[in-house]
XYZ file of C-alpha atoms in Angstrom:
280
model
C -0.668 -144.942 92.655
C -1.122 -144.589 88.858
C -2.372 -147.633 86.986
C 0.318 -149.525 85.176
C 3.118 -148.284 87.432
C 5.768 -150.938 87.892
C 7.219 -151.336 91.347
C 10.478 -153.169 91.841
C 11.882 -154.164 95.191
C 15.417 -153.001 95.757
C 17.851 -154.758 98.046
C 17.534 -153.752 101.655
C 19.851 -150.792 102.441
C 23.091 -151.673 104.185
C 22.221 -149.573 107.216
C 19.043 -151.582 107.891
C 19.660 -155.291 108.644
C 17.785 -157.475 106.198
C 17.123 -160.039 108.887
C 14.866 -157.601 110.729
C 12.519 -157.177 107.788
C 10.976 -160.573 108.241
C 10.749 -160.538 112.006
C 10.105 -156.978 113.128
C 6.435 -155.825 113.295
C 7.209 -152.758 111.152
C 8.607 -153.686 107.762
C 10.085 -151.266 105.300
C 10.982 -151.878 101.690
C 12.780 -149.499 99.379
C 11.054 -149.261 96.049
C 11.992 -147.925 92.649
C 9.432 -145.976 90.644
C 10.223 -145.384 86.965
C 13.902 -146.177 87.643
C 14.108 -143.438 90.316
C 14.485 -144.099 94.003
C 11.590 -141.833 94.840
C 8.921 -143.974 96.454
C 9.864 -145.347 99.763
C 7.501 -147.496 101.596
C 5.228 -150.417 101.835
C 3.974 -150.630 105.394
C 2.095 -153.846 106.115
C 1.959 -153.192 109.844
C 3.500 -149.967 111.073
C 2.611 -149.200 114.671
C 2.874 -145.701 116.089
C 4.546 -146.994 119.260
C 7.630 -148.289 117.478
C 10.785 -146.258 118.010
C 11.884 -145.182 114.553
C 14.788 -142.763 114.418
C 14.039 -139.163 113.555
C 16.174 -139.258 110.437
C 14.496 -142.403 109.137
C 11.009 -141.007 109.814
C 11.850 -137.814 107.934
C 13.292 -139.926 105.119
C 9.970 -141.755 104.805
C 7.503 -138.917 105.365
C 7.452 -137.350 101.894
C 6.914 -140.704 100.216
C 4.430 -142.303 102.585
C 2.138 -144.614 100.623
C 0.051 -147.600 101.640
C -0.634 -149.536 98.434
C -1.518 -152.695 100.386
C -5.276 -152.934 101.071
C -6.269 -152.236 104.686
C -2.693 -151.434 105.624
C -2.315 -149.759 108.986
C -0.345 -146.656 108.086
C 0.735 -144.303 110.871
C 1.682 -141.498 108.509
C -1.016 -139.316 106.979
C -1.269 -136.651 104.334
C -2.194 -134.054 106.939
C 0.892 -131.895 107.184
C 1.584 -129.367 109.919
C 3.788 -126.295 109.578
C 4.711 -124.508 112.788
C 6.945 -121.626 113.801
C 8.277 -121.468 117.351
C 10.096 -118.765 119.295
C 12.816 -120.860 120.913
C 14.141 -119.587 124.240
C 17.762 -119.764 125.336
C 18.779 -123.132 126.785
C 16.254 -125.276 124.868
C 17.570 -128.221 122.853
C 16.208 -128.566 119.297
C 14.918 -132.080 119.876
C 11.959 -133.767 121.525
C 13.870 -136.447 123.416
C 15.154 -135.525 126.863
C 18.738 -136.661 127.397
C 18.775 -135.558 131.025
C 16.057 -134.514 133.496
C 17.458 -130.979 133.683
C 17.487 -130.400 129.921
C 14.654 -128.425 128.366
C 13.551 -129.648 124.949
C 10.922 -128.838 122.333
C 8.600 -131.296 124.065
C 8.302 -128.854 126.972
C 6.693 -126.312 124.637
C 5.157 -128.084 121.628
C 2.523 -130.804 121.997
C 2.075 -131.519 118.282
C 3.081 -135.113 117.392
C 5.511 -136.085 114.638
C 6.822 -132.625 113.718
C 10.557 -132.032 113.484
C 12.752 -128.932 113.117
C 13.852 -127.695 109.715
C 17.500 -127.093 110.448
C 18.346 -126.293 114.038
C 19.259 -123.641 116.562
C 21.975 -124.342 119.110
C 20.867 -124.654 122.722
C 22.428 -121.247 123.527
C 20.708 -119.501 120.577
C 17.212 -118.060 120.507
C 14.592 -117.209 117.953
C 12.627 -118.542 115.023
C 12.400 -122.283 114.426
C 10.322 -123.917 111.698
C 8.893 -127.388 112.344
C 6.915 -129.698 110.081
C 5.973 -133.303 109.409
C 6.333 -132.643 105.661
C 9.560 -134.556 105.132
C 10.023 -133.526 101.514
C 9.818 -129.836 102.366
C 12.061 -130.400 105.379
C 14.657 -132.055 103.183
C 14.592 -129.342 100.534
C 14.932 -126.462 102.993
C 17.556 -128.140 105.174
C 19.724 -129.435 102.338
C 22.947 -127.389 101.959
C 22.456 -127.191 98.189
C 19.425 -124.988 98.741
C 20.409 -121.495 99.768
C 17.613 -119.722 101.603
C 18.108 -116.643 103.731
C 18.329 -116.786 107.512
C 18.536 -113.485 109.377
C 20.013 -113.072 112.857
C 20.431 -110.292 115.388
C 23.854 -110.778 116.907
C 25.114 -109.041 120.038
C 28.906 -108.888 119.974
C 31.611 -107.756 122.332
C 32.950 -104.295 121.442
C 31.902 -102.293 118.385
C 32.873 -103.743 114.983
C 34.620 -101.356 112.627
C 34.027 -101.026 108.884
C 36.849 -103.454 108.069
C 35.367 -106.213 110.246
C 31.923 -105.754 108.707
C 33.417 -105.849 105.208
C 35.180 -109.112 105.997
C 31.951 -110.639 107.288
C 30.180 -109.526 104.110
C 32.740 -110.966 101.718
C 33.549 -114.174 103.631
C 35.929 -115.301 106.367
C 37.890 -118.460 107.039
C 36.384 -120.638 109.756
C 38.257 -123.892 110.330
C 38.882 -125.224 106.782
C 35.986 -123.396 105.170
C 35.465 -119.937 103.671
C 31.986 -118.585 104.270
C 29.751 -117.418 101.440
C 29.026 -113.686 101.019
C 26.554 -112.420 103.607
C 24.456 -109.341 104.275
C 25.823 -107.643 107.402
C 25.084 -104.261 108.935
C 25.603 -102.554 112.264
C 22.282 -101.791 113.969
C 22.008 -98.165 115.124
C 20.393 -99.176 118.420
C 19.651 -102.245 120.505
C 16.659 -104.201 119.114
C 13.590 -104.750 121.252
C 13.918 -108.271 122.598
C 12.799 -110.037 125.781
C 15.409 -110.364 128.505
C 17.519 -113.464 128.288
C 17.642 -115.892 131.209
C 20.409 -116.054 132.242
C 21.618 -112.640 131.007
C 24.803 -112.269 128.987
C 28.058 -111.662 130.814
C 28.569 -107.990 131.565
C 31.897 -106.197 131.488
C 31.774 -102.661 132.801
C 34.522 -101.240 130.596
C 33.733 -103.153 127.389
C 30.839 -101.926 125.188
C 28.658 -104.190 123.086
C 26.969 -103.745 119.696
C 24.295 -105.463 117.632
C 24.735 -106.730 114.084
C 22.086 -107.908 111.645
C 23.464 -110.809 109.618
C 21.707 -112.606 106.775
C 23.255 -115.889 105.630
C 22.300 -118.373 102.933
C 24.089 -121.304 104.569
C 23.985 -122.925 107.970
C 27.278 -124.449 109.058
C 27.664 -125.589 112.653
C 27.859 -122.493 114.938
C 28.675 -120.444 111.870
C 27.601 -117.002 113.087
C 29.597 -117.352 116.296
C 32.670 -118.540 114.452
C 32.382 -115.746 111.898
C 32.188 -112.994 114.526
C 35.067 -114.547 116.480
C 37.174 -114.734 113.306
C 37.030 -110.936 112.924
C 37.700 -110.339 116.618
C 34.209 -109.637 117.984
C 32.899 -112.626 119.976
C 29.150 -113.313 119.974
C 27.391 -112.729 123.287
C 23.791 -113.318 122.197
C 22.284 -114.748 119.018
C 18.640 -114.465 117.962
C 17.264 -115.718 114.632
C 14.484 -113.355 113.566
C 13.687 -114.560 110.041
C 13.767 -117.632 107.816
C 13.058 -116.595 104.235
C 9.783 -114.678 104.485
C 8.842 -116.113 107.911
C 9.291 -113.705 110.808
C 8.813 -113.709 114.568
C 6.556 -110.634 114.447
C 4.343 -110.686 117.562
C 5.165 -114.254 118.573
C 6.139 -114.326 122.238
C 9.110 -116.175 123.712
C 8.264 -119.878 124.121
C 5.119 -119.656 121.980
C 4.320 -121.385 118.697
C 1.682 -121.060 116.006
C 0.667 -122.638 112.712
C 1.649 -120.869 109.513
C -0.998 -118.714 107.911
C -2.367 -119.636 104.492
C -0.333 -116.924 102.775
C 2.858 -117.931 104.616
C 2.321 -121.556 103.656
C 1.688 -120.728 100.011
C 4.807 -118.609 99.863
C 6.840 -121.346 101.530
C 5.724 -123.968 99.027
C 6.306 -121.639 96.082
C 9.763 -120.858 97.386
C 10.719 -124.507 97.858
C 9.424 -125.426 94.397
C 11.412 -122.612 92.795
C 14.620 -124.186 94.033
C 16.060 -127.278 92.362
C 19.078 -129.469 92.817
C 21.948 -128.582 90.495
C 22.696 -131.090 87.806
C 25.391 -133.625 88.521
C 27.690 -131.840 86.105
C 27.295 -128.537 87.942
C 27.600 -130.181 91.326
C 31.084 -131.528 90.693
């Protein structure tokens, strides 16, 4: 921490009972640095076994500091960046809610990494995970528009009008989607078989769309295709920004390459929050 920096303790946040700060073995304090709420932790005795919620851990990760001498700090500056080919039926979490549920823990044995965004349990494809909380926040925040590309198998063959509507935006619930890149694929993409397979109707054909969105509302792709009359049967995310599945096999993961990581950091730094005036 730079010499001469003034640290001021802020009141404990409302969502964290102040009474626990003095009694619990892990003690967090919100700090202000140069009048900005940007440095977040003094950790006199943080133990790795404590159950800290995922959201709170991600909130702390980008600001982890241990200014107290000999402090036992569980968070390090060694960040991991992983891409994973998520199979159908896998929950985007590490905790197992039921013995029959498959989760990320069944495939990834790297501690303290969390998904950037999410894929629904019935979706497949590319998932980015990291313990870099600041990068996770920037990429997952709805104010940052980065491209996500999906291959979408739909029931029946969409006509030009349906594709145009998907491109310009459709109403889903109380929201109109942003413009998207949508095209009809000329042939079925090469993908591993899904287990279980999609429902098959002998007299109803299917088609594949490639859709690129810059937003990630809950079940957005499925709701968009349903809104134009072509329900989604299978959904596979193939790309996040410049990151692609390439030769990654179903259920496998790998660390990002140096060039991928550099591009990712450059991309995230090129984006910035809009000013308060523009955000209103």
